[in-house]
CSV table of C-alpha atoms and ligand atoms in Angstrom, one decimal:
chain,number,residue,atom,x,y,z
A,1,MET,CA,-0.1,-0.3,0.2
A,2,THR,CA,1.3,3.4,-1.0
A,3,HIS,CA,2.3,6.3,2.0
A,4,ALA,CA,-0.8,8.2,0.4
A,5,ALA,CA,-3.3,5.5,0.5
A,6,GLN,CA,-1.9,4.9,3.9
A,7,ALA,CA,-2.1,8.1,4.9
A,8,ALA,CA,-5.9,8.8,3.7
A,9,GLN,CA,-7.3,5.7,6.2
A,10,ALA,CA,-5.6,8.1,9.1
A,11,VAL,CA,-8.7,8.8,11.1
A,12,LEU,CA,-9.6,10.5,14.8
A,13,ALA,CA,-13.1,10.3,16.3
A,14,ILE,CA,-13.8,11.9,20.0
A,15,HIS,CA,-16.8,11.9,22.3
A,16,GLY,CA,-18.1,14.5,24.9
A,17,GLY,CA,-20.4,12.3,26.9
A,18,ALA,CA,-23.6,10.5,26.5
A,19,GLY,CA,-25.7,13.2,28.6
A,20,ALA,CA,-26.4,15.1,26.0
A,21,MET,CA,-29.3,18.3,26.6
A,22,ALA,CA,-32.4,17.0,25.8
A,23,ARG,CA,-32.7,17.2,22.4
A,24,ALA,CA,-36.7,19.3,23.4
A,25,GLU,CA,-34.7,21.5,25.5
A,26,ALA,CA,-31.6,22.8,23.5
A,27,SER,CA,-31.3,25.8,22.2
A,28,ASP,CA,-29.9,26.8,18.4
A,29,GLU,CA,-27.2,28.3,20.1
A,30,ALA,CA,-26.0,25.9,22.9
A,31,ARG,CA,-26.6,23.4,20.1
A,32,LYS,CA,-23.9,25.5,18.1
A,33,ALA,CA,-21.7,25.7,20.9
A,34,TYR,CA,-20.9,22.1,21.2
A,35,GLU,CA,-20.9,21.6,17.7
A,36,THR,CA,-18.1,24.4,17.3
A,37,ALA,CA,-16.4,23.2,20.1
A,38,LEU,CA,-16.0,19.6,18.7
A,39,ALA,CA,-15.4,20.7,15.0
A,40,GLU,CA,-12.7,22.8,16.4
A,41,ILE,CA,-11.1,19.7,18.7
A,42,LEU,CA,-11.1,17.5,16.1
A,43,THR,CA,-9.4,20.3,13.5
A,44,ASN,CA,-6.5,21.2,15.8
A,45,ALA,CA,-5.7,17.7,16.9
A,46,GLY,CA,-6.7,16.0,13.7
A,47,ARG,CA,-3.6,17.9,12.4
A,48,ILE,CA,-1.0,15.6,14.4
A,49,LEU,CA,-2.8,13.0,12.0
A,50,GLU,CA,-2.8,14.3,8.3
A,51,GLN,CA,1.4,15.6,9.6
A,52,GLY,CA,1.9,12.0,10.0
A,53,GLY,CA,1.9,12.2,13.6
A,54,SER,CA,1.0,8.8,16.2
A,55,ALA,CA,-2.5,7.8,17.2
A,56,LEU,CA,-1.3,8.0,20.4
A,57,ASP,CA,0.1,12.0,20.3
A,58,ALA,CA,-4.0,12.5,18.5
A,59,VAL,CA,-5.8,11.0,21.6
A,60,THR,CA,-3.7,13.1,24.0
A,61,GLU,CA,-4.2,16.0,22.3
A,62,ALA,CA,-7.8,15.7,21.5
A,63,VAL,CA,-8.6,14.7,25.4
A,64,ARG,CA,-6.4,17.4,26.3
A,65,LEU,CA,-8.5,20.2,24.1
A,66,LEU,CA,-11.4,18.7,25.4
A,67,GLU,CA,-10.3,18.7,28.8
A,68,GLU,CA,-9.6,22.5,28.5
A,69,CYS,CA,-13.3,23.5,27.7
A,70,PRO,CA,-15.5,24.0,30.1
A,71,LEU,CA,-18.6,22.7,27.8
A,72,PHE,CA,-17.3,19.0,28.7
A,73,ASN,CA,-17.1,17.2,32.3
A,74,ALA,CA,-13.4,16.6,32.4
A,75,GLY,CA,-10.5,19.0,33.3
A,76,HIS,CA,-12.4,22.7,33.2
A,77,GLY,CA,-15.9,22.2,33.4
A,78,ALA,CA,-15.6,19.1,35.4
A,79,VAL,CA,-18.3,18.2,37.1
A,80,LEU,CA,-18.4,18.0,41.5
A,81,THR,CA,-18.8,14.7,43.6
A,82,SER,CA,-20.9,15.2,46.6
A,83,ALA,CA,-18.9,17.0,48.7
A,84,GLY,CA,-18.5,19.8,46.4
A,85,THR,CA,-15.0,18.7,45.5
A,86,HIS,CA,-13.7,17.2,42.0
A,87,GLU,CA,-12.0,13.7,41.9
A,88,LEU,CA,-10.7,13.0,38.1
A,89,ASP,CA,-9.9,10.0,36.4
A,90,ALA,CA,-8.0,9.2,32.9
A,91,ALA,CA,-6.5,6.6,30.8
A,92,ILE,CA,-5.0,6.1,27.8
A,93,MET,CA,-4.0,2.8,25.8
A,94,ASP,CA,-1.4,2.6,22.9
A,95,GLY,CA,-2.8,-0.3,20.6
A,96,ARG,CA,0.8,-1.3,19.5
A,97,ASP,CA,1.9,-2.7,22.8
A,98,LEU,CA,-1.2,-2.1,24.7
A,99,LYS,CA,0.7,-0.6,27.1
A,100,SER,CA,-1.6,1.7,29.2
A,101,GLY,CA,-1.4,4.3,31.9
A,102,ALA,CA,-4.1,5.4,33.9
A,103,VAL,CA,-5.0,7.5,36.9
A,104,ALA,CA,-7.8,8.3,39.6
A,105,GLY,CA,-9.0,10.9,42.3
A,106,LEU,CA,-7.5,13.7,41.1
A,107,LYS,CA,-7.6,16.9,42.4
A,108,THR,CA,-5.4,18.9,41.6
A,109,VAL,CA,-3.6,17.9,38.2
A,110,ARG,CA,-4.6,20.4,35.1
A,111,ASN,CA,-4.5,17.9,32.1
A,112,PRO,CA,-5.9,14.3,33.8
A,113,VAL,CA,-5.0,12.6,30.5
A,114,LEU,CA,-1.2,13.9,30.7
A,115,ALA,CA,-1.0,12.0,34.1
A,116,ALA,CA,-2.4,9.2,32.4
A,117,ARG,CA,-0.1,9.3,29.5
A,118,ALA,CA,3.0,9.9,32.1
A,119,VAL,CA,2.1,7.1,34.3
A,120,MET,CA,2.3,4.9,30.9
A,121,GLU,CA,6.0,6.4,29.9
A,122,HIS,CA,7.5,6.6,33.1
A,123,SER,CA,6.2,4.2,35.5
A,124,GLN,CA,6.7,0.4,35.7
A,125,HIS,CA,2.8,0.8,36.7
A,126,VAL,CA,-0.6,1.0,34.9
A,127,MET,CA,-2.6,2.6,37.5
A,128,PHE,CA,-1.7,5.3,40.4
A,129,VAL,CA,-4.9,6.8,42.4
A,130,ALA,CA,-5.3,9.8,44.9
A,131,ASP,CA,-2.3,11.3,46.9
A,132,GLY,CA,0.4,8.8,44.8
A,133,ALA,CA,-1.1,9.9,41.9
A,134,GLU,CA,-0.9,13.3,42.3
A,135,ALA,CA,2.5,13.1,43.9
A,136,PHE,CA,3.7,10.7,40.7
A,137,ALA,CA,2.3,13.8,38.5
A,138,GLN,CA,4.4,17.0,40.6
A,139,ALA,CA,6.9,14.6,40.1
A,140,GLN,CA,6.8,14.1,36.3
A,141,GLY,CA,6.2,18.2,36.0
A,142,LEU,CA,2.4,18.4,35.3
A,143,GLU,CA,1.0,21.3,35.8
A,144,ARG,CA,-0.8,21.6,38.8
A,145,VAL,CA,-3.8,23.9,39.6
A,146,ALA,CA,-5.9,25.1,42.8
A,147,PRO,CA,-9.3,22.7,42.6
A,148,GLU,CA,-11.7,25.8,41.8
A,149,PHE,CA,-9.8,25.8,38.6
A,150,PHE,CA,-12.2,23.3,37.3
A,151,SER,CA,-15.5,24.6,38.7
A,152,THR,CA,-18.1,26.3,36.8
A,153,PRO,CA,-21.2,27.7,38.0
A,154,LEU,CA,-23.3,25.6,35.9
A,155,ARG,CA,-21.5,22.1,37.3
A,156,ARG,CA,-22.1,24.0,41.0
A,157,GLU,CA,-26.0,24.9,39.9
A,158,GLN,CA,-25.9,20.9,38.8
A,159,LEU,CA,-24.9,19.7,41.4
A,160,GLU,CA,-27.5,21.9,44.2
A,161,ARG,CA,-30.3,20.7,41.1
A,162,VAL,CA,-29.3,17.0,41.7
A,163,GLN,CA,-29.1,17.4,45.3
A,164,ARG,CA,-32.2,19.1,45.8
A,165,ALA,CA,-34.2,16.5,43.5
A,166,GLU,CA,-32.7,13.2,45.0
A,167,SER,CA,-33.3,14.4,49.1
A,168,GLY,CA,-36.7,13.7,47.5
A,169,GLN,CA,-36.3,10.6,45.4
A,170,THR,CA,-33.5,8.9,47.3
A,171,ALA,CA,-35.7,6.5,48.6
A,172,LEU,CA,-37.6,5.5,45.6
A,173,ASP,CA,-34.2,4.7,44.0
A,174,HIS,CA,-33.2,0.7,44.1
A,175,ASP,CA,-29.4,1.4,43.8
A,176,ALA,CA,-29.5,4.5,46.0
A,177,GLY,CA,-28.0,2.4,49.0
A,178,ALA,CA,-24.7,1.4,46.9
A,179,SER,CA,-24.2,4.8,45.2
A,180,GLY,CA,-24.5,7.3,47.9
A,181,GLY,CA,-27.3,8.6,46.8
A,182,VAL,CA,-26.9,8.6,43.2
A,183,PRO,CA,-29.1,6.4,40.8
A,184,LEU,CA,-27.5,4.8,38.7
A,185,SER,CA,-29.6,3.0,36.7
A,186,PHE,CA,-32.4,4.9,34.6
A,187,PRO,CA,-36.2,4.0,34.0
A,188,ALA,CA,-36.7,0.7,32.3
A,189,ASP,CA,-39.9,1.7,31.0
A,190,GLY,CA,-39.7,1.5,27.2
A,191,GLN,CA,-37.9,4.5,27.5
A,192,LYS,CA,-34.7,3.6,25.5
A,193,ASP,CA,-34.1,7.0,23.8
A,194,ALA,CA,-35.0,8.9,27.5
A,195,PRO,CA,-33.8,12.2,27.4
A,196,LEU,CA,-30.1,11.8,29.6
A,197,ASP,CA,-29.8,15.7,30.4
A,198,GLU,CA,-26.3,16.7,32.0
A,199,ASP,CA,-27.8,16.7,35.1
A,200,ARG,CA,-28.7,13.0,35.5
A,201,LYS,CA,-24.9,12.9,35.4
A,202,LEU,CA,-23.6,11.9,32.7
A,203,GLY,CA,-20.1,13.8,30.3
A,204,THR,CA,-17.1,12.2,30.1
A,205,VAL,CA,-14.7,12.8,27.6
A,206,GLY,CA,-12.4,10.5,25.1
A,207,ALA,CA,-10.6,9.6,21.6
A,208,VAL,CA,-9.7,7.3,19.5
A,209,ALA,CA,-7.4,7.4,16.4
A,210,LEU,CA,-5.6,5.0,14.3
A,211,ASP,CA,-2.6,6.8,12.4
A,212,ALA,CA,-1.2,6.8,8.7
A,213,HIS,CA,1.4,4.1,10.5
A,214,GLY,CA,-1.8,1.9,11.3
A,215,ASN,CA,-1.5,2.2,14.9
A,216,LEU,CA,-4.0,2.6,16.9
A,217,ALA,CA,-4.7,4.6,20.4
A,218,ALA,CA,-7.7,5.3,22.8
A,219,ALA,CA,-7.9,7.6,26.0
A,220,THR,CA,-10.4,8.9,28.2
A,221,SER,CA,-11.0,11.8,30.6
A,222,THR,CA,-13.5,12.1,32.8
A,223,GLY,CA,-14.8,14.3,36.3
A,224,GLY,CA,-17.6,11.1,37.0
A,225,MET,CA,-20.6,11.5,37.6
A,226,THR,CA,-22.4,14.8,39.4
A,227,ASN,CA,-23.1,14.2,43.0
A,228,LYS,CA,-20.9,10.7,43.3
A,229,GLN,CA,-19.4,9.7,46.5
A,230,PRO,CA,-16.3,10.3,47.3
A,231,GLY,CA,-13.5,8.0,46.3
A,232,ARG,CA,-16.3,6.4,43.6
A,233,VAL,CA,-14.1,6.0,40.4
A,234,GLY,CA,-15.9,4.7,37.3
A,235,ASP,CA,-15.2,2.9,34.1
A,236,SER,CA,-13.1,5.6,32.5
A,237,PRO,CA,-9.7,5.0,33.9
A,238,ILE,CA,-10.4,1.3,33.9
A,239,ILE,CA,-8.8,-0.6,31.0
A,240,GLY,CA,-10.7,-2.5,29.2
A,241,ALA,CA,-14.3,-0.6,30.8
A,242,GLY,CA,-13.7,2.9,29.5
A,243,CYS,CA,-10.6,2.5,27.5
A,244,TYR,CA,-8.8,0.1,25.2
A,245,ALA,CA,-6.8,-0.2,21.9
A,246,ASN,CA,-5.3,-3.0,20.4
A,247,ASN,CA,-3.6,-2.6,16.7
A,248,ARG,CA,-5.3,-6.3,15.8
A,249,THR,CA,-8.4,-5.3,16.6
A,250,CYS,CA,-9.5,-1.7,17.3
A,251,ALA,CA,-9.6,1.6,19.9
A,252,VAL,CA,-12.7,2.1,21.7
A,253,SER,CA,-13.2,4.7,24.6
A,254,THR,CA,-16.6,4.5,26.5
A,255,THR,CA,-19.1,7.0,28.1
A,256,GLY,CA,-21.8,6.0,30.4
A,257,THR,CA,-23.0,5.0,33.5
A,258,GLY,CA,-19.3,3.6,34.8
A,259,GLU,CA,-20.5,0.5,36.6
A,260,MET,CA,-22.6,-0.8,34.2
A,261,PHE,CA,-19.3,-0.4,31.8
A,262,ILE,CA,-16.9,-1.8,34.5
A,263,ARG,CA,-19.8,-5.0,34.9
A,264,MET,CA,-19.7,-5.6,30.9
A,265,VAL,CA,-15.9,-4.5,30.6
A,266,VAL,CA,-17.1,-2.6,27.5
A,267,ALA,CA,-14.2,-1.8,25.8
A,268,HIS,CA,-13.0,-4.9,25.8
A,269,ASP,CA,-15.5,-6.8,24.7
A,270,ILE,CA,-15.8,-5.1,21.9
A,271,SER,CA,-11.8,-6.0,20.5
A,272,ALA,CA,-12.9,-9.3,22.0
A,273,ARG,CA,-16.1,-9.4,20.0
A,274,MET,CA,-14.0,-9.3,16.4
A,275,GLU,CA,-10.4,-11.1,17.3
A,276,TYR,CA,-12.6,-14.7,18.7
A,277,ALA,CA,-15.7,-14.0,17.2
A,278,GLY,CA,-14.7,-12.2,13.6
A,279,ALA,CA,-17.2,-9.8,14.5
A,280,SER,CA,-17.1,-6.3,12.0
A,281,LEU,CA,-16.3,-3.3,14.3
A,282,GLU,CA,-19.7,-2.2,13.4
A,283,GLU,CA,-21.4,-5.3,14.8
A,284,ALA,CA,-19.3,-5.5,18.1
A,285,ALA,CA,-20.2,-2.0,19.1
A,286,HIS,CA,-23.6,-2.5,18.1
A,287,THR,CA,-24.2,-5.8,20.3
A,288,VAL,CA,-22.2,-4.2,23.4
A,289,VAL,CA,-24.1,-0.7,23.4
A,290,HIS,CA,-27.5,-2.0,22.4
A,291,GLU,CA,-28.2,-5.4,23.4
A,292,LYS,CA,-25.4,-6.3,26.3
A,293,LEU,CA,-25.6,-3.1,28.2
A,294,LEU,CA,-29.0,-3.0,28.2
A,295,GLN,CA,-29.8,-5.8,30.1
A,296,ILE,CA,-28.5,-4.2,33.0
A,297,ASP,CA,-29.6,-1.0,32.9
A,298,GLY,CA,-26.1,0.7,31.5
A,299,ARG,CA,-26.5,3.9,29.2
A,300,GLY,CA,-24.3,5.3,27.7
A,301,GLY,CA,-22.3,5.0,24.1
A,302,LEU,CA,-18.6,5.1,22.9
A,303,VAL,CA,-16.6,5.9,19.7
A,304,ALA,CA,-14.3,3.3,18.4
A,305,VAL,CA,-12.2,2.8,15.4
A,306,ASP,CA,-10.6,0.0,13.9
A,307,ALA,CA,-7.4,-1.0,11.8
A,308,GLN,CA,-9.0,-0.2,8.2
A,309,GLY,CA,-10.3,3.2,10.0
A,310,ASN,CA,-14.0,2.5,10.0
A,311,VAL,CA,-15.4,4.4,12.6
A,312,ALA,CA,-18.4,3.3,15.2
A,313,MET,CA,-20.2,5.7,17.5
A,314,PRO,CA,-23.2,3.7,19.1
A,315,PHE,CA,-25.2,5.4,21.8
A,316,ASN,CA,-28.5,4.5,23.8
A,317,THR,CA,-29.2,7.3,25.2
A,318,GLU,CA,-30.8,10.4,23.6
A,319,GLY,CA,-27.9,12.0,22.4
A,320,MET,CA,-23.7,11.9,22.5
A,321,TYR,CA,-22.0,15.0,21.8
A,322,ARG,CA,-19.5,13.0,19.1
A,323,GLY,CA,-17.2,13.8,15.9
A,324,PHE,CA,-15.0,12.3,13.5
A,325,ILE,CA,-12.1,13.7,11.3
A,326,ARG,CA,-10.2,12.2,8.3
A,327,ALA,CA,-7.1,13.5,7.3
A,328,GLY,CA,-7.4,15.9,4.2
A,329,HIS,CA,-11.1,16.3,5.1
A,330,ALA,CA,-13.5,18.7,7.4
A,331,PRO,CA,-14.5,17.7,10.6
A,332,VAL,CA,-18.1,15.9,10.9
A,333,VAL,CA,-19.9,16.2,14.3
A,334,ALA,CA,-23.4,15.2,16.2
A,335,ILE,CA,-25.2,15.6,19.1
A,336,TYR,CA,-28.5,13.6,18.3
A,337,ALA,CA,-29.2,10.4,16.3
B,1,LIG,N1,-18.4,7.1,32.5
B,1,LIG,C1,-17.9,8.3,33.4
B,1,LIG,C2,-18.0,7.3,34.9
B,1,LIG,O1,-18.8,6.2,35.6
B,1,LIG,C3,-19.2,9.3,33.2
B,1,LIG,C4,-19.3,9.4,31.9
B,1,LIG,O2,-19.2,9.2,31.3
B,1,LIG,O3,-20.4,10.0,31.9
B,1,LIG,O4,-17.7,8.0,35.9
């Protein structure tokens, strides 16, 4: 295959969470703001692939830019715990050799995805949490900020709204005991595509890429779920659940009710279906999102790319902020089905 033909396959896909604004309530202005942000991030990070850079660098930069954007639930703009604090999680994986890095419970590291990458590249380990992760990031010279840097007025309002609503609702929720009052499952009464606004706690950002050299990579970063219990960790930083990349199959980054994504080992399950059962990316991703996850009321979606450059972006919520860019082409972005 010629270099030009290979380069044409290079592709980057991103998501900004499956907790999209309810379609009926989304103003044109709000929609435009999200679409513009997604397109700009795709264009900027996509340039890395266009210039022959690595999938790993492209997903790192895409997620860093998503973390910097206050619209999305990661880095600046992250949601708050029930204690009104931030605890940030991230993971990254290199499909060439399955090297991975992850962090959970960060409080002051400006870009959690850079900390995850540093764990992958500069430690013998895969995952650091809480104080140890902070210390590792500091030793790596990563930028740290005061925790308030991550807060936005919108996230504070969301926490207040959710806490007000849940104080009247907790007794009705069968998941409340296990989750500290955060309902993790959503009504199953036929509302397969029910609106999931961000107050209902979904967010997270992620990126997957195939580069011109045929390498895959994935990265995911999140503030978690609004009103989560301090110390709770979702799927985003768990390799194989919220993030996975393997050159033999695909790269996957997820968003949704993290507990269910961990239980279904979602990202690795998609890769395994391709590797062991010969499923296509589209089939594997569709089965996991629209069949497996729904069996346990798992709600959300994912972006994935395979070694041939096919892209899948399924979700079982009303919307998911998402988009992709192929080297040399304009970005394509969408929110609803
Ligand atoms: N999956 C993330 C978590 O459980 C949240 C999300 O994607 O909205 O922490």
